[in-house]
mmCIF file of C-alpha atoms in Angstrom:
data_model
loop_
_atom_site.group_PDB
_atom_site.id
_atom_site.type_symbol
_atom_site.label_atom_id
_atom_site.label_comp_id
_atom_site.label_asym_id
_atom_site.label_seq_id
_atom_site.Cartn_x
_atom_site.Cartn_y
_atom_site.Cartn_z
ATOM 1 C CA MET Z 1 28.421 -14.129 25.726
ATOM 2 C CA THR Z 2 30.227 -16.180 23.087
ATOM 3 C CA CYS Z 3 33.499 -15.880 25.011
ATOM 4 C CA PHE Z 4 31.874 -17.185 28.194
ATOM 5 C CA LEU Z 5 30.436 -20.219 26.404
ATOM 6 C CA ARG Z 6 33.806 -21.002 24.821
ATOM 7 C CA LEU Z 7 35.425 -20.876 28.241
ATOM 8 C CA GLU Z 8 32.700 -23.070 29.689
ATOM 9 C CA ASN Z 9 33.106 -25.602 26.855
ATOM 10 C CA ARG Z 10 36.824 -25.759 27.653
ATOM 11 C CA ARG Z 11 35.977 -26.402 31.348
ATOM 12 C CA LYS Z 12 37.587 -23.110 32.398
ATOM 13 C CA LYS Z 13 36.655 -21.390 35.632
ATOM 14 C CA ILE Z 14 34.807 -18.051 35.420
ATOM 15 C CA VAL Z 15 34.978 -15.792 38.454
ATOM 16 C CA TRP Z 16 32.710 -12.842 39.236
ATOM 17 C CA CYS Z 17 34.095 -9.891 41.185
ATOM 18 C CA GLY Z 18 31.411 -7.778 42.840
ATOM 19 C CA SER Z 19 33.891 -5.183 44.063
ATOM 20 C CA ALA Z 20 35.231 -4.350 40.588
ATOM 21 C CA ILE Z 21 34.673 -0.759 39.508
ATOM 22 C CA ALA Z 22 33.466 -0.104 35.969
ATOM 23 C CA TYR Z 23 32.133 3.019 34.309
ATOM 24 C CA GLU Z 24 30.045 3.335 31.204
ATOM 25 C CA TRP Z 25 28.275 6.319 29.683
ATOM 26 C CA VAL Z 26 24.770 5.452 28.537
ATOM 27 C CA PRO Z 27 22.912 7.911 26.289
ATOM 28 C CA ALA Z 28 19.459 9.004 27.439
ATOM 29 C CA SER Z 29 17.936 7.545 24.257
ATOM 30 C CA ARG Z 30 18.706 4.069 25.599
ATOM 31 C CA MET Z 31 16.354 4.590 28.528
ATOM 32 C CA GLY Z 32 13.257 4.937 26.348
ATOM 33 C CA PHE Z 33 10.608 2.221 26.177
ATOM 34 C CA ARG Z 34 11.065 1.654 22.434
ATOM 35 C CA TYR Z 35 14.811 1.099 22.730
ATOM 36 C CA LEU Z 36 14.450 -1.173 25.772
ATOM 37 C CA LEU Z 37 11.856 -3.218 23.897
ATOM 38 C CA MET Z 38 14.223 -3.584 20.913
ATOM 39 C CA ARG Z 39 17.036 -4.509 23.273
ATOM 40 C CA ALA Z 40 14.956 -7.214 24.967
ATOM 41 C CA PHE Z 41 13.968 -8.633 21.572
ATOM 42 C CA GLY Z 42 17.582 -8.617 20.379
ATOM 43 C CA GLY Z 43 18.726 -10.150 23.662
ATOM 44 C CA GLY Z 44 16.411 -13.112 23.139
ATOM 45 C CA GLN Z 45 17.774 -13.544 19.625
ATOM 46 C CA VAL Z 46 21.421 -13.309 20.652
ATOM 47 C CA PHE Z 47 20.965 -15.706 23.590
ATOM 48 C CA VAL Z 48 19.616 -18.448 21.340
ATOM 49 C CA ALA Z 49 22.039 -17.748 18.485
ATOM 50 C CA VAL Z 50 25.082 -17.989 20.729
ATOM 51 C CA SER Z 51 23.746 -21.071 22.510
ATOM 52 C CA VAL Z 52 23.076 -22.800 19.181
ATOM 53 C CA GLN Z 53 26.471 -21.758 17.797
ATOM 54 C CA ASN Z 54 28.211 -23.431 20.739
ATOM 55 C CA ALA Z 55 25.983 -26.519 20.994
ATOM 56 C CA ASP Z 56 26.906 -30.123 20.282
ATOM 57 C CA ARG Z 57 23.492 -30.593 18.594
ATOM 58 C CA PRO Z 58 22.595 -27.161 17.202
ATOM 59 C CA LEU Z 59 19.389 -28.130 15.371
ATOM 60 C CA LEU Z 60 17.907 -29.819 18.417
ATOM 61 C CA LEU Z 61 18.844 -26.913 20.682
ATOM 62 C CA SER Z 62 17.446 -24.334 18.265
ATOM 63 C CA LEU Z 63 14.126 -26.180 18.109
ATOM 64 C CA LYS Z 64 14.069 -26.430 21.891
ATOM 65 C CA TRP Z 65 14.601 -22.678 22.374
ATOM 66 C CA MET Z 66 12.118 -21.795 19.646
ATOM 67 C CA GLY Z 67 9.545 -23.995 21.411
ATOM 68 C CA ILE Z 68 10.308 -22.379 24.755
ATOM 69 C CA GLY Z 69 9.943 -18.957 23.137
ATOM 70 C CA LEU Z 70 6.587 -19.969 21.651
ATOM 71 C CA VAL Z 71 5.240 -21.161 25.008
ATOM 72 C CA GLN Z 72 6.533 -17.992 26.684
ATOM 73 C CA CYS Z 73 4.912 -15.835 23.978
ATOM 74 C CA LEU Z 74 1.546 -17.534 24.304
ATOM 75 C CA GLY Z 75 1.502 -17.490 28.104
ATOM 76 C CA GLY Z 76 2.985 -14.023 28.299
ATOM 77 C CA GLY Z 77 0.495 -12.722 25.762
ATOM 78 C CA LEU Z 78 -2.418 -13.925 27.864
ATOM 79 C CA LEU Z 79 -0.891 -12.466 31.015
ATOM 80 C CA LEU Z 80 -0.025 -9.207 29.279
ATOM 81 C CA GLY Z 81 -3.593 -8.909 27.986
ATOM 82 C CA GLY Z 82 -5.025 -9.436 31.468
ATOM 83 C CA VAL Z 83 -2.716 -6.914 33.064
ATOM 84 C CA ALA Z 84 -3.439 -4.444 30.244
ATOM 85 C CA ILE Z 85 -7.127 -4.603 31.139
ATOM 86 C CA LEU Z 86 -6.252 -3.926 34.773
ATOM 87 C CA GLY Z 87 -3.977 -1.120 33.564
ATOM 88 C CA ILE Z 88 -6.947 0.616 31.986
ATOM 89 C CA VAL Z 89 -8.650 0.706 35.388
ATOM 90 C CA ASN Z 90 -5.565 1.807 37.339
ATOM 91 C CA PRO Z 91 -2.691 2.862 35.025
ATOM 92 C CA ARG Z 92 -0.282 4.025 37.726
ATOM 93 C CA ARG Z 93 -0.472 0.790 39.657
ATOM 94 C CA PHE Z 94 0.146 -1.511 36.682
ATOM 95 C CA ARG Z 95 2.510 0.562 34.501
ATOM 96 C CA THR Z 96 5.713 -1.078 35.758
ATOM 97 C CA LEU Z 97 4.267 -4.580 35.542
ATOM 98 C CA LEU Z 98 3.033 -3.927 31.999
ATOM 99 C CA ALA Z 99 6.462 -2.708 30.913
ATOM 100 C CA SER Z 100 8.194 -5.690 32.519
ATOM 101 C CA LEU Z 101 5.835 -8.139 30.821
ATOM 102 C CA ALA Z 102 6.267 -6.370 27.477
ATOM 103 C CA PHE Z 103 10.049 -6.763 27.733
ATOM 104 C CA LYS Z 104 9.717 -10.460 28.580
ATOM 105 C CA GLU Z 105 7.311 -10.931 25.682
ATOM 106 C CA ALA Z 106 9.777 -9.230 23.317
ATOM 107 C CA ALA Z 107 12.601 -11.496 24.518
ATOM 108 C CA ALA Z 108 10.420 -14.584 24.035
ATOM 109 C CA PHE Z 109 9.555 -13.475 20.492
ATOM 110 C CA GLY Z 110 13.279 -12.930 19.889
ATOM 111 C CA LYS Z 111 13.940 -16.559 20.847
ATOM 112 C CA MET Z 112 11.504 -17.723 18.185
ATOM 113 C CA THR Z 113 13.097 -15.543 15.485
ATOM 114 C CA TRP Z 114 16.755 -15.919 16.470
ATOM 115 C CA PHE Z 115 17.785 -16.941 12.944
ATOM 116 C CA CYS Z 116 16.790 -13.545 11.467
ATOM 117 C CA LYS Z 117 18.821 -11.061 13.526
ATOM 118 C CA PHE Z 118 17.261 -7.660 14.171
ATOM 119 C CA PRO Z 119 19.907 -4.887 13.932
ATOM 120 C CA THR Z 120 19.161 -3.053 17.207
ATOM 121 C CA TYR Z 121 22.197 -0.780 17.125
ATOM 122 C CA ARG Z 122 21.778 0.083 13.455
ATOM 123 C CA VAL Z 123 18.143 1.029 14.006
ATOM 124 C CA GLU Z 124 19.197 3.082 17.018
ATOM 125 C CA ASN Z 125 21.650 5.035 14.844
ATOM 126 C CA GLY Z 126 19.134 5.555 12.036
ATOM 127 C CA ARG Z 127 20.584 2.940 9.670
ATOM 128 C CA ARG Z 128 18.587 -0.118 8.629
ATOM 129 C CA LYS Z 129 21.316 -2.221 6.955
#
């Protein structure tokens, strides 16, 4: 993401190619709910960190994104709570929506805590530091 922002700051043109072929092996452990939740949280952190790093007014932008994350957390928390209640009544129907909201909530919380990076890949590999 940092490279894209540098290019954008230099007024360079970025082109997307939908017909490009790319392969990547993804371990099964990265398809689990816990990992995806960590990834969403880390994604929120990285998005804000990179945006702030490349901003003309980093303090102002960091406060803006932390505020957005707070509003998203509060609203998402209320929505997640309501859907969780519905999920008790009919778990199959609301499982996907609950997971999606949980990921969005994790990303919003990541925006608020961007300055204290969570080591997703180190936790995944069993290392904390």
